[in-house]
Structures are given as C-alpha cells and as structure tokens.
Short mmCIF file of C-alpha atoms in Angstrom, two decimals:
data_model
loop_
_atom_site.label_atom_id
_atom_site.label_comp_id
_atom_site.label_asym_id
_atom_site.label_seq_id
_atom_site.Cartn_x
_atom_site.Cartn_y
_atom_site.Cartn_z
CA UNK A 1 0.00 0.00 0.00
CA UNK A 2 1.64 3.76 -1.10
CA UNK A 3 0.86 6.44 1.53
CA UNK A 4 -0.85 9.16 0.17
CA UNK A 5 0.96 12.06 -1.72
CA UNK A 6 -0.50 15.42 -2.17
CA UNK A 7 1.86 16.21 -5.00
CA UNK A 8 5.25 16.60 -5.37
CA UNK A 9 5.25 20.33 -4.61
CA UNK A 10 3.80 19.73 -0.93
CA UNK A 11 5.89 16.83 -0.49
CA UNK A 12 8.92 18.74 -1.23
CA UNK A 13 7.13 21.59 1.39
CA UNK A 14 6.99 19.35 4.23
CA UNK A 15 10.89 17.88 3.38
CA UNK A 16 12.43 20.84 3.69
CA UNK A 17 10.63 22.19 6.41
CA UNK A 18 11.10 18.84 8.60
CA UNK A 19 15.19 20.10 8.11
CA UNK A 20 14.68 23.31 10.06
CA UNK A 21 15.82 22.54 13.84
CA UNK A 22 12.68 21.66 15.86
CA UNK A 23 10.47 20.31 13.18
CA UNK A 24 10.26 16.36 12.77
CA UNK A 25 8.00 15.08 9.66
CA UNK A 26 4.94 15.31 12.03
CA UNK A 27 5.20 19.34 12.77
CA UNK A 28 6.34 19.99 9.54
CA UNK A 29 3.80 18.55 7.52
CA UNK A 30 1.57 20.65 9.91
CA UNK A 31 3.43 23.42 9.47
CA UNK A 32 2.83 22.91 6.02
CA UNK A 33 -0.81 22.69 6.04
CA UNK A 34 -0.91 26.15 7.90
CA UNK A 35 1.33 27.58 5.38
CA UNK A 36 -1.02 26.94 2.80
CA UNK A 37 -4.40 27.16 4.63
CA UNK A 38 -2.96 30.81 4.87
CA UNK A 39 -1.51 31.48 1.29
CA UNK A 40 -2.19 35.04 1.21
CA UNK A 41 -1.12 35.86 4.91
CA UNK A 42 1.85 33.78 5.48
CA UNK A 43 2.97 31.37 2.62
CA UNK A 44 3.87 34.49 -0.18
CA UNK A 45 4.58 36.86 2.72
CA UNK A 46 7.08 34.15 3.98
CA UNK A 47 8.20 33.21 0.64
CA UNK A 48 9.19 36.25 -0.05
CA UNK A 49 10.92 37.20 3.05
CA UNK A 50 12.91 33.60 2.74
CA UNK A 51 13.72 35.03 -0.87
CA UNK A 52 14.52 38.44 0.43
CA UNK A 53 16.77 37.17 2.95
CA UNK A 54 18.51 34.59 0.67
CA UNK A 55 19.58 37.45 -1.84
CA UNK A 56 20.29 40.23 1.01
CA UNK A 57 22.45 38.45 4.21
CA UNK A 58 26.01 37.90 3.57
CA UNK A 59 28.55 36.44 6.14
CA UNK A 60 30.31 40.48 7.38
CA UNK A 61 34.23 39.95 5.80
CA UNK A 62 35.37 41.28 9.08
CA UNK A 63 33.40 39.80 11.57
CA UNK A 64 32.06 36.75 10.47
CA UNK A 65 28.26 38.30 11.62
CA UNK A 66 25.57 37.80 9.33
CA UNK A 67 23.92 40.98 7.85
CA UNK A 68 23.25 42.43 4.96
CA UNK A 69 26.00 44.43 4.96
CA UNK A 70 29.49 43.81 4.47
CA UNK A 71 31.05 45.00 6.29
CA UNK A 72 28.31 44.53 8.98
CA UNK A 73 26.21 47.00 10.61
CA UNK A 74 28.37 46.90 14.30
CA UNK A 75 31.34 47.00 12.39
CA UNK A 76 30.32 50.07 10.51
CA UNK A 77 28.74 52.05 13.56
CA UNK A 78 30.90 54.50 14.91
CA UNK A 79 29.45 54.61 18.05
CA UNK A 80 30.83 51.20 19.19
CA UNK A 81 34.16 51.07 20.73
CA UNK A 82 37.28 50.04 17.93
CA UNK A 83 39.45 48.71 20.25
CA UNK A 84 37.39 45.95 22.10
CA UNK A 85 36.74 42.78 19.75
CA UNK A 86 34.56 40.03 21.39
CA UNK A 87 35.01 36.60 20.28
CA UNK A 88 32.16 34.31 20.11
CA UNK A 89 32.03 31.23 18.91
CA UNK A 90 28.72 31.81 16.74
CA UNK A 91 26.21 34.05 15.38
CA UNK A 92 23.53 32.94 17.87
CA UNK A 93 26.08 33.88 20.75
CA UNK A 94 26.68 36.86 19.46
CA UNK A 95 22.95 37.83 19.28
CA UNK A 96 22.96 36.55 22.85
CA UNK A 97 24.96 39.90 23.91
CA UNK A 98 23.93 41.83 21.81
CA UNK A 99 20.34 41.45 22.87
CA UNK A 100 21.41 41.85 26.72
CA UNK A 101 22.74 45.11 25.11
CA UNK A 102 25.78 44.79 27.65
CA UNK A 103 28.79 44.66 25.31
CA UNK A 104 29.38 48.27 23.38
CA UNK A 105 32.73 46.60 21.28
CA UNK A 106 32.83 44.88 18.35
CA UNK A 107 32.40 41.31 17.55
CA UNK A 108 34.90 38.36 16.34
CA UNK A 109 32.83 34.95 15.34
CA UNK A 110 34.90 31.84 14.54
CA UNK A 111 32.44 29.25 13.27
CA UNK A 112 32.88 26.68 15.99
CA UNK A 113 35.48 25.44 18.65
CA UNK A 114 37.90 23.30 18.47
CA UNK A 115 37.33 19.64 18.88
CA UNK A 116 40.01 17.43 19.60
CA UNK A 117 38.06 14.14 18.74
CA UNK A 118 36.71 14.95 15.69
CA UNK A 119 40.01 16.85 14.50
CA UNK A 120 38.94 20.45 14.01
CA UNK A 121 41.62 22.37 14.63
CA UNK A 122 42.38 25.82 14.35
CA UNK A 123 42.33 25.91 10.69
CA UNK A 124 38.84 25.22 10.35
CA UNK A 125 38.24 28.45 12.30
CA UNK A 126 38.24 31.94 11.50
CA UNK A 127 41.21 32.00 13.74
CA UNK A 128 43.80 33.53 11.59
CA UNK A 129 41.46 36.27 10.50
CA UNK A 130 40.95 37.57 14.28
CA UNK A 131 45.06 37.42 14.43
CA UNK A 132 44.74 39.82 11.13
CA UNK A 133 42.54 41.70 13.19
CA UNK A 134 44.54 42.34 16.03
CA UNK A 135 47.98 42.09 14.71
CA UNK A 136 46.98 45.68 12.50
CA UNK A 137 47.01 47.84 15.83
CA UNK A 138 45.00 49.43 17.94
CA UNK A 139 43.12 46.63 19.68
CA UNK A 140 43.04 47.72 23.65
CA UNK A 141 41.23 43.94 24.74
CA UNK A 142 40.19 40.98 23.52
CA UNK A 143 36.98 39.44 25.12
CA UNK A 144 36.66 35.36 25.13
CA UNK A 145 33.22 34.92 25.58
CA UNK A 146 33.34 30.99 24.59
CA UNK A 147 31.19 28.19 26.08
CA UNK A 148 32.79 26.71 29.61
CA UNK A 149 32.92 23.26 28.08
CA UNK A 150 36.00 21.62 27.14
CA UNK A 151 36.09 22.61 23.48
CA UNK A 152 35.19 26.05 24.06
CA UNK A 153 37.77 26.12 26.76
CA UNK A 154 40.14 25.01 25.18
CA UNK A 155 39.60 27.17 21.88
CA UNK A 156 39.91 30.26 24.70
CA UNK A 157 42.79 28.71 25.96
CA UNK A 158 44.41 28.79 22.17
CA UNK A 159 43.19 32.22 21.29
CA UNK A 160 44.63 33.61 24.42
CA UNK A 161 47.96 32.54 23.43
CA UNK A 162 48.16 33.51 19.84
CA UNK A 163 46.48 37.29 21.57
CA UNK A 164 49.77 37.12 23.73
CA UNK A 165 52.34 36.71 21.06
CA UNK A 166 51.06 39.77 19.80
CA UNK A 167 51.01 41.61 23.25
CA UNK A 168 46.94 42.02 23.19
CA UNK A 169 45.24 42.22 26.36
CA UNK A 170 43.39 39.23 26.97
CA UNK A 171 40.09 38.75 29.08
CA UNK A 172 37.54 35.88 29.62
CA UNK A 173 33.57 35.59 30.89
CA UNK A 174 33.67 34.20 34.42
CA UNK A 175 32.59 30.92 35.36
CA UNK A 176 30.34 30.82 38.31
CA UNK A 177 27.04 31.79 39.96
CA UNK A 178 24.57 32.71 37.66
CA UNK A 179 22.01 35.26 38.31
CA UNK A 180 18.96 34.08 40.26
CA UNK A 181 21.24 31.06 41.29
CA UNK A 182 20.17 29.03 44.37
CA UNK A 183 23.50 27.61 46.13
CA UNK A 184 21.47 24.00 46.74
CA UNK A 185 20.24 23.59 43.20
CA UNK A 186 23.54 24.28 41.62
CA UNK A 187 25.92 21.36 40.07
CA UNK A 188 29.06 20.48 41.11
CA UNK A 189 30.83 21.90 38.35
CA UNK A 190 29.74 25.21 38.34
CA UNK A 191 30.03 25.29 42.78
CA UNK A 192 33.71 24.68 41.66
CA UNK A 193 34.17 27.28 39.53
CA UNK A 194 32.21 29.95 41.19
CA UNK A 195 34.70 28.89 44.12
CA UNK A 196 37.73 28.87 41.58
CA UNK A 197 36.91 32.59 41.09
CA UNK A 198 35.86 33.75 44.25
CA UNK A 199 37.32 37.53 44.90
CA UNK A 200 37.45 39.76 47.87
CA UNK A 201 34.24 41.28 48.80
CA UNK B 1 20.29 -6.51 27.24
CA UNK B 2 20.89 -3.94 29.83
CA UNK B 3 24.20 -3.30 32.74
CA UNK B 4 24.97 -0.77 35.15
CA UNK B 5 28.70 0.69 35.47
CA UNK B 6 31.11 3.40 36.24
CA UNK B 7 32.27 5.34 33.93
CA UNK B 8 33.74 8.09 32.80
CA UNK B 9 33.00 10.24 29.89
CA UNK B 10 35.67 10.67 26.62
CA UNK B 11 33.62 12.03 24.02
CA UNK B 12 30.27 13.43 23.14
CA UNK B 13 29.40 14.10 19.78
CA UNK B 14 25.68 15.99 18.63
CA UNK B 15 23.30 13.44 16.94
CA UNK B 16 20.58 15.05 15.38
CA UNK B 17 18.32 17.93 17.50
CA UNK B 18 18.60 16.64 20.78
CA UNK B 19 20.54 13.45 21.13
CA UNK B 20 24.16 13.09 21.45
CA UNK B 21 26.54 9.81 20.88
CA UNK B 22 28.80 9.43 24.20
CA UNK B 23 31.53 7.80 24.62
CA UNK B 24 32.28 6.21 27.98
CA UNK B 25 35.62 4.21 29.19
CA UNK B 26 33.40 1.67 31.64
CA UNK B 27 34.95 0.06 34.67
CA UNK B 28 34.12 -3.82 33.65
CA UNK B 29 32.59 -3.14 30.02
CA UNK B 30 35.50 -1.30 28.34
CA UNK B 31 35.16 1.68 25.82
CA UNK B 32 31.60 2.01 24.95
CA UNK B 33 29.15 4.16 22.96
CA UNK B 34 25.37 4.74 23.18
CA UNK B 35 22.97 7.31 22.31
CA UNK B 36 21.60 9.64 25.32
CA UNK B 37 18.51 11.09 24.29
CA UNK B 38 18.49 14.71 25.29
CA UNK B 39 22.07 15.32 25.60
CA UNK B 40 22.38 18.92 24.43
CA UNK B 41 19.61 19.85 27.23
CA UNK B 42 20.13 22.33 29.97
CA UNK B 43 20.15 19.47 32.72
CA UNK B 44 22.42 17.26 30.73
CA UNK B 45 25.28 19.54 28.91
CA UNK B 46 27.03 20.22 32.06
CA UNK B 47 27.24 16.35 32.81
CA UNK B 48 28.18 15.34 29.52
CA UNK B 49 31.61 16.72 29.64
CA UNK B 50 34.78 14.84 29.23
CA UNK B 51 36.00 13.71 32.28
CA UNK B 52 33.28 13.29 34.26
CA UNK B 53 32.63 10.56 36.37
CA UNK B 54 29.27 9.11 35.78
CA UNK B 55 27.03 5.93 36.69
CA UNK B 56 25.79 4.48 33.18
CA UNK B 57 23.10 2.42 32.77
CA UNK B 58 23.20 1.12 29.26
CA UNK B 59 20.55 -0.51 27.54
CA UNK B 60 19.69 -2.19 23.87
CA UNK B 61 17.03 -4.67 22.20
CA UNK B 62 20.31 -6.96 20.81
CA UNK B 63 23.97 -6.64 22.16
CA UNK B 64 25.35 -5.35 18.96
CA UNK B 65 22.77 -2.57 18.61
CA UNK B 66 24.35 0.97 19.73
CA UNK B 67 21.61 0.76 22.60
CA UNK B 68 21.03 3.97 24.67
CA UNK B 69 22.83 5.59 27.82
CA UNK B 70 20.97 7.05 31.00
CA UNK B 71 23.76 8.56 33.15
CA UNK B 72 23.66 10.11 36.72
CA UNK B 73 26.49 12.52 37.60
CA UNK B 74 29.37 10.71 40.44
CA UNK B 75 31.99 12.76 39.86
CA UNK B 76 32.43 15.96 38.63
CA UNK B 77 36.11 16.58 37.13
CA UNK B 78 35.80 18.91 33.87
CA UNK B 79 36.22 22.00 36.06
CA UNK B 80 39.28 21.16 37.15
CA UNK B 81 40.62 21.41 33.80
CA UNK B 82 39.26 24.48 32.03
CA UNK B 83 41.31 27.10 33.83
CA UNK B 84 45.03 25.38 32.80
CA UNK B 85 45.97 24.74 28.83
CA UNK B 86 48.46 22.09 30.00
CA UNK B 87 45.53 20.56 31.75
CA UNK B 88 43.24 20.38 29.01
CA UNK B 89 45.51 19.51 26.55
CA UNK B 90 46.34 16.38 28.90
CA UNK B 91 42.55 15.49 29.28
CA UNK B 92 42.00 16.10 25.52
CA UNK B 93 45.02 13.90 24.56
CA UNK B 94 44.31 10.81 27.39
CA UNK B 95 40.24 10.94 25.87
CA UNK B 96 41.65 10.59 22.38
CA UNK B 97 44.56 8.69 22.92
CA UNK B 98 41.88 6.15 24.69
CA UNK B 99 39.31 6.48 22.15
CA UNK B 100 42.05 5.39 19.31
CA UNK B 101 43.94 2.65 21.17
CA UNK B 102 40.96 0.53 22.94
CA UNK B 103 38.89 -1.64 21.23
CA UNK B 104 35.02 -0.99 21.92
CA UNK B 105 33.34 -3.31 24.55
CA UNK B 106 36.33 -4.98 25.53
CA UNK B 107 36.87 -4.96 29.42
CA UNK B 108 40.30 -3.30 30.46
CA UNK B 109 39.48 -2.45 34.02
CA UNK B 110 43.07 -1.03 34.49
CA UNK B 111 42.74 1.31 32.10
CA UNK B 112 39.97 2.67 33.51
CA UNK B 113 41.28 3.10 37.13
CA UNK B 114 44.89 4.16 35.72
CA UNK B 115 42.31 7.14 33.56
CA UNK B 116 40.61 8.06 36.93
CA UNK B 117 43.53 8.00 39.27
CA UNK B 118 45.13 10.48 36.44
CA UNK B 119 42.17 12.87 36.55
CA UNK B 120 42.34 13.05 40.67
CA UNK B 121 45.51 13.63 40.08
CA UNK B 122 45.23 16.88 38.69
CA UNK B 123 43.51 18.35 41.69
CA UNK B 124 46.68 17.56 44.54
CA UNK B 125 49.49 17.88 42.14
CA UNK B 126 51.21 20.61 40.23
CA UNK B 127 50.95 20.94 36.33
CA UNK B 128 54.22 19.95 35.58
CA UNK B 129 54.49 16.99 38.26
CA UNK B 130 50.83 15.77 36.60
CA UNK B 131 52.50 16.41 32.45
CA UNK B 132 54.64 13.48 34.12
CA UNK B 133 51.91 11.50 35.45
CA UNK B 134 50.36 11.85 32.03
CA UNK B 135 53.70 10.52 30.14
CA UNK B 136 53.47 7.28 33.25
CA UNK B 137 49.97 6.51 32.58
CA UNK B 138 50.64 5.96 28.62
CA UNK B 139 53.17 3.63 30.02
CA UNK B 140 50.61 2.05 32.07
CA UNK B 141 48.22 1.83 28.66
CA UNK B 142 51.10 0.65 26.84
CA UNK B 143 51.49 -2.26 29.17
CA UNK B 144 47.89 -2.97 29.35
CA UNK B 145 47.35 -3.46 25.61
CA UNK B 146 50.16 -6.01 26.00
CA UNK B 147 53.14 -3.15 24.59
CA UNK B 148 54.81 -2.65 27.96
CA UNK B 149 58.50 -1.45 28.08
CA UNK B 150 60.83 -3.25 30.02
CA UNK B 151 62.86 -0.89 31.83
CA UNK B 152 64.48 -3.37 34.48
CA UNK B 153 67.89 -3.82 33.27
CA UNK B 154 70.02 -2.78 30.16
CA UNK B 155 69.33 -4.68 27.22
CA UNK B 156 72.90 -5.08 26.38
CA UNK B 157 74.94 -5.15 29.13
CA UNK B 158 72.08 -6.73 31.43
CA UNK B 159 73.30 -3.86 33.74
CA UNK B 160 70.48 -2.24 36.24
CA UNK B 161 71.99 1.40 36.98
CA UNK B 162 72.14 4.39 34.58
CA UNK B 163 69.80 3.26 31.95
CA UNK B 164 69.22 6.45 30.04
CA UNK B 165 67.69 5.03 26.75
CA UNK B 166 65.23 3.14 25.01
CA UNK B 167 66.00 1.14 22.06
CA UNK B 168 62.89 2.02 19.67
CA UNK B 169 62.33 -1.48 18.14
CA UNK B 170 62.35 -3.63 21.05
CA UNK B 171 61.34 -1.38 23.57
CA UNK B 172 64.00 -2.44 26.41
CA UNK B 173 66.24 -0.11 28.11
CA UNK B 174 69.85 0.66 27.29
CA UNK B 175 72.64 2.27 29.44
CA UNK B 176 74.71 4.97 28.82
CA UNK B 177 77.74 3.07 27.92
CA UNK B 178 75.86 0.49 25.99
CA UNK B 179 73.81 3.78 23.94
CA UNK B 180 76.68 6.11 23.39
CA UNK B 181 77.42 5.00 19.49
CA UNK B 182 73.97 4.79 18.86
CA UNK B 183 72.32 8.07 20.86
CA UNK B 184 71.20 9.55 18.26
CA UNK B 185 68.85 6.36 16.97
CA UNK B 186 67.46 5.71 20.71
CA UNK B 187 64.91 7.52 22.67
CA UNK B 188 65.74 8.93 25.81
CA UNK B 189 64.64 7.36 28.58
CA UNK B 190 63.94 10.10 31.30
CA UNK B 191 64.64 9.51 35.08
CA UNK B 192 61.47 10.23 36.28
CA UNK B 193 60.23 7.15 34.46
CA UNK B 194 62.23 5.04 36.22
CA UNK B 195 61.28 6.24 39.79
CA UNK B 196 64.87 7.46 40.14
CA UNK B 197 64.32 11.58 39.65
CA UNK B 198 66.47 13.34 42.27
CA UNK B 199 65.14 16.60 41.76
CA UNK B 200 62.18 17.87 39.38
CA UNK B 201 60.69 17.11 36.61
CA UNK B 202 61.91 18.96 33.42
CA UNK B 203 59.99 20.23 30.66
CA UNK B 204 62.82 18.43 28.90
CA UNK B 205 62.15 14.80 30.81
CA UNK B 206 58.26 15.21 29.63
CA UNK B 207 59.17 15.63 26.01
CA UNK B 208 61.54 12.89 26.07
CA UNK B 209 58.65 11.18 27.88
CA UNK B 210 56.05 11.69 25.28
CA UNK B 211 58.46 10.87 22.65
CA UNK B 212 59.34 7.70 24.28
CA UNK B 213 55.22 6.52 24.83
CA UNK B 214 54.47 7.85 21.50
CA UNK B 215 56.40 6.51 19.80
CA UNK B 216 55.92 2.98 20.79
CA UNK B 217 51.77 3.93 21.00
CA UNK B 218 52.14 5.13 17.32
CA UNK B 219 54.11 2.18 16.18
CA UNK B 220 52.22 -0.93 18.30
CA UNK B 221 48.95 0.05 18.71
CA UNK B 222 47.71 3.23 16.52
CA UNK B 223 49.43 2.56 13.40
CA UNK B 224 48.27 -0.97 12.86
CA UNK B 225 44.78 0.59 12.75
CA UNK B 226 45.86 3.46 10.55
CA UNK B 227 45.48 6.07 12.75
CA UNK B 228 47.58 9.30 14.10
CA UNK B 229 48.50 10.35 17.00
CA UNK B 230 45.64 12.70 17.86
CA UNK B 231 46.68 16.50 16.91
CA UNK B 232 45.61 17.54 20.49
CA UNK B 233 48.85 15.37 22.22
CA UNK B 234 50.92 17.39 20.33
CA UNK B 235 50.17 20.60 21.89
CA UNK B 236 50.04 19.00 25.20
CA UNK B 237 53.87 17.88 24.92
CA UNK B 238 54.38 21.89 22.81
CA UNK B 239 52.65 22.81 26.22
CA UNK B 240 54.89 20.77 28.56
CA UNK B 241 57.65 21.75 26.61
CA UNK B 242 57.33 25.81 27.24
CA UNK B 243 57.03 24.96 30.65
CA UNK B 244 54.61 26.18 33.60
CA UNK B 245 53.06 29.82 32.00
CA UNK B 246 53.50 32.69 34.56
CA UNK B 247 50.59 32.68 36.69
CA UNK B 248 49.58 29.33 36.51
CA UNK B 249 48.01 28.10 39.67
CA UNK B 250 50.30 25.54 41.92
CA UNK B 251 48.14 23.70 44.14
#
C-alpha cells in the first residue's frame, strides 16, 4: 500500500521544512498545512521574506556576523568602541549579547570550537582572521566569551595565546554563579568554579 | 540486554536535534558508545563533559545494537581542567589517545582506574608533576594493551643502573655506555620514568617522555589501525615543553 501524496510540490514543502531545527515530519507537515491554509497571509509573505533574505544576508568579511551588509552593521557604527573585539564562537552567541545590550565593542565569530576528537583544529576556524585583526594595531582587549565546556575552553585557551604573542590584552567571561542562582540547586561543576573565582568582597 | 557501570565520559558528539553519541571508558565493560537522548539539554550539557565521572546504565534490544545511555552525575572533574591549557591539553590527549587505542566493549578495568587515578591527580598535584603522570599513565596503557616497556635492566649489558635510553624497536632499556654510538637512533629514557628523579621534573624529561610513549603507541597500537597520534597530544607535549606559564596556579 503507497501512503498518500499530495503532490510533489507539498511533499517537497513538508521535506524541507522537517530540516529546520525543531520540526520532525509530524510538525512539519503541519506546518505545512498552515502555510497553505494561509496562502495570502503567510505562505507568499514568507516566501518572499525567505527570498529576500537569501539574496540580502552575507557572512560580514570582518566579523564573520551575518547581515546584509558587508562589512556589517556593528562593524560600521561608529558609536561602538574600535578597540574591544569580542570573540564568540557563533552568530547565535553573538545575538545573545547583543540582545542583553551589555557589550558596546565589536564582535569576532569563529564558526565553531575546536574539537580534539573529531580533529577540528584551528584551521577550520576563522582563527587567523581575528590574528589579522589584532595584529593591524589598535586593539586595547580581547573578550573570550566561549562556552565553559571543554572545546570552548580550550579554543579560549588557544586564542589567548596567539592574543599574547602579539602583546593584546586578553580577558575571559567568568565561570560561576549565575544570576537568580540558588546555592542548593547548583551542580558540582559550576560550585567549583564559582569557588575557583571567588574575589574579595 | 541492559548493565549498570562506572564510567567516565571521553567524548560526546551531537546526533541530530537533541541526542548526542557518548563515549564512555566503563569500569568492567570497556570503551563504549550509546545514544543519550536529550544530551544537548540544559540538565544534561554540564554532565556530559569529558571527564566526568558518571554511573551508566546502558541498555539495547540486541547486544550489537548501539543501545542507549541514561547517566547520573558521580563525579564531577571537567572543572578542574578548564582554567590550565596544560591541563586540558592532557585530558584532551588521554580521551583521544583512549578512544584510538581501545577496542570498543572490551573490558580493560586497568585502564579505567589508571584514567581516573590520572584525573584526581590533577587536583593535589602541580601541572608539571601531573605532564609526568600523564607521560606514566601511557606507560601504564602501553602495558595494558600487552606493549609494555621493560625498563628493568640494560638490554645489552644486562646492567640495572644508569639506563638512560630506550631502544625504539624492542622497547627495552639501554645504558649509557651500551647507547653512546647509537644516541642519536634511541629515545631517551627520562629519570622520572624510572622512579629514580632526584630533583624535578623537566619540561625536557616530559618531552623525552612523550616521545618515548608515543612513539611505541604510534608504532604498536595506533598505526596498525591506521590512525595518528591525535593533533591535540601534540600541543600537550608543545605545552609541557614551554614549561609552567606565569601565573599558573600551583596547588
């Protein structure tokens, strides 16, 4: 017996859509039938946004951000501070600080961290470009503000060096107590580094 | 088909939205891998670090199937290692090193207990006392996977004082008389190695330390599988060679 097929065009609807992150075949094929119970209101709209978007955002040749721009809107605004760079390890963590609005610098994404298992090293990273960066002058601090796992650790751990061979101030996040953070709920690891970092009060 | 072990945690790779592949080293069932649904979640990420001590349960329909892992937190180690580079680079290199040189599901219960004594180790002993520790317990792996050097007398002379090489094919020791004409074709066999170190370890005694295990763990038990050394134990002995960076913490 053949399941039933609503056409090629829907079926390649509900493929794609069950790629995005959070849809399975299930949701998408839902997600799919709302698209086109709402043609006028959401399926054109949307199509041509996706279009629209496809054409316009570019990876920023300085950065790494994506905009549609290039170079990208915080590395064009005069208002943000030249000689911080924060280094993130992607776009999403990047939007992260941005939309806590508590970083006035600019931004360095490298496209990942290394990973030791599965053999991406620095090459693989947009490593060499944030040495370009700071080797042409004028760079007062360097931010990590990489994930406290071991990868992203250990990516900080590598940019920090190649920062000191060139005499750039280096900083990282801390690791500890997070905001709203009840001492009994919190894991080990995290009790140990809030510990590790402890400073007079 | 289901067990219950200790274990602790080499690798964790993303498999698909929400899942991740681990990779254990298991007291009594060896290197193994299963799937842990929900392993890039809030509650799981910070377990799910190399390192980490955890209780496993693992669980499959047939015993050759991947099966899946449910794993409760016993010890917490990764946070000992994120603040030092030489640190990391050691826990990096012992996960991959590990990961390349064990067969899956084949029970090496030393290994495991000579990996977790190595990872307490880091919290009582200084960075460049634990580089050495590092360079023993790839001895101890070399032994275990049946590679073991014999460093008990010259292989020569028979003699048991000043051995200060390693002859690279047979992996026995050689004294300083016996190596002099051929230095340059042995590895060096460092002190420390031998439980005879008067004063401190070198940076110099943990290259010639690494060289001497990697060679032999290259030759014996990587190569036959056609694998490298992993990238990562490179910059752990680069590491150990610059020596301890200024401010690094001595505890």
């Amino acid at each position: 017996m053949t399941s039933y097929s609503a056409g090629p065009q829907i079926d390649r609807l509900i493929q794609l859509l069950g790629k995005l992150p959070g849809l399975v075949p299930r949701s998408a094929r839902r997600a799919a039938l709302a698209l086109l119970k709402r043609k006028a209101d959401l399926l054109e709209p949307l199509s041509a946004a996706l279009t629209e978007a496809g054409r316009a955002i570019k990876t920023c040749a300085v950065c790494g951000n994506l905009d549609t721009a290039d170079p990208c809107t915080l590395c064009q605004d005069p208002r943000r501070e030249q000689g911080m760079i924060c280094v993130v390890e992607e776009v999403g963590d990047l939007w992260a600080i941005e939309r806590a609005g508590i970083f006035r610098g600019r931004y360095h994404v490298l496209g990942g961290s290394l990973s030791a298992l599965d053999g991406r090293g620095p090459d693989s990273l947009s490593i060499g470009k944030l040495v370009g960066r700071a080797a042409s002058g004028g760079i007062a601090e360097v931010v990590l503000a990489l994930n406290a796992t071991v990868d992203g650790q250990a990516t900080a751990h590598y940019v920090a060096e190649r920062m000191h061979e060139l005499n750039v101030p280096v900083t990282r996040l801390a690791h500890g107590l997070p905001v709203g953070g009840e001492l009994g709920y919190l894991d080990d690891g995290t009790l140990n580094a809030a510990f590790k970092a402890r400073r007079p009060a | 088909m289901e067990w219950q072990d200790n274990a602790l945690i080499l690798s964790v790779r993303p498999f698909q939205e929400t899942g991740v592949i681990l990779e254990l080293m298991s007291r009594l069932h060896g290197r193994h891998l299963g799937l842990v649904r929900g392993g890039v979640g809030r509650a799981l990420r910070g377990v799910l670090q190399p390192g980490n001590g955890v209780m496993a349960s693992w669980r499959a329909r047939l015993a050759d199937q991947l099966g899946s892992f449910q794993v409760e937190l016993t010890e917490e180690r990764a946070s000992d290692f994120l603040h030092s580079p030489l640190l990391l680079a050691g826990l990096q290199s012992a996960a991959c090193v590990l990961s390349g040189a064990l067969p899956e599901r084949e029970a090496h219960e030393p290994a495991y207990l000579g990996l977790t004594a190595l990872l307490d180790a880091a919290r009582v002993t200084r960075e460049s006392d634990w580089a050495g520790l590092y360079v023993m317990w790839e001895m101890g792996l070399l032994s275990e996977l049946g590679f073991g050097l014999d460093l008990s007398r010259c292989t020569v002379t028979g003699a048991m004082d000043d051995l200060t090489h390693v002859s690279p094919r047979t992996g026995r020791a050689v004294s300083r008389a016996a190596a002099a004409p051929y230095a340059e074709k042995l590895l060096r066999l460092p002190a420390f190695l031998l439980g005879r170190q008067a004063g401190e370890i070198t940076p110099g005694d943990i290259r010639d330390g690494l060289m001497l295990t990697g060679h032999f763990l290259e030759r014996h038990v990587l190569w036959p599988h056609e694998k490298p050394l992993p990238p990562v134990r490179a910059r752990l002995a680069e590491l150990a060679a610059a020596g301890p960076a200024p401010g690094a913490e001595s505890r």
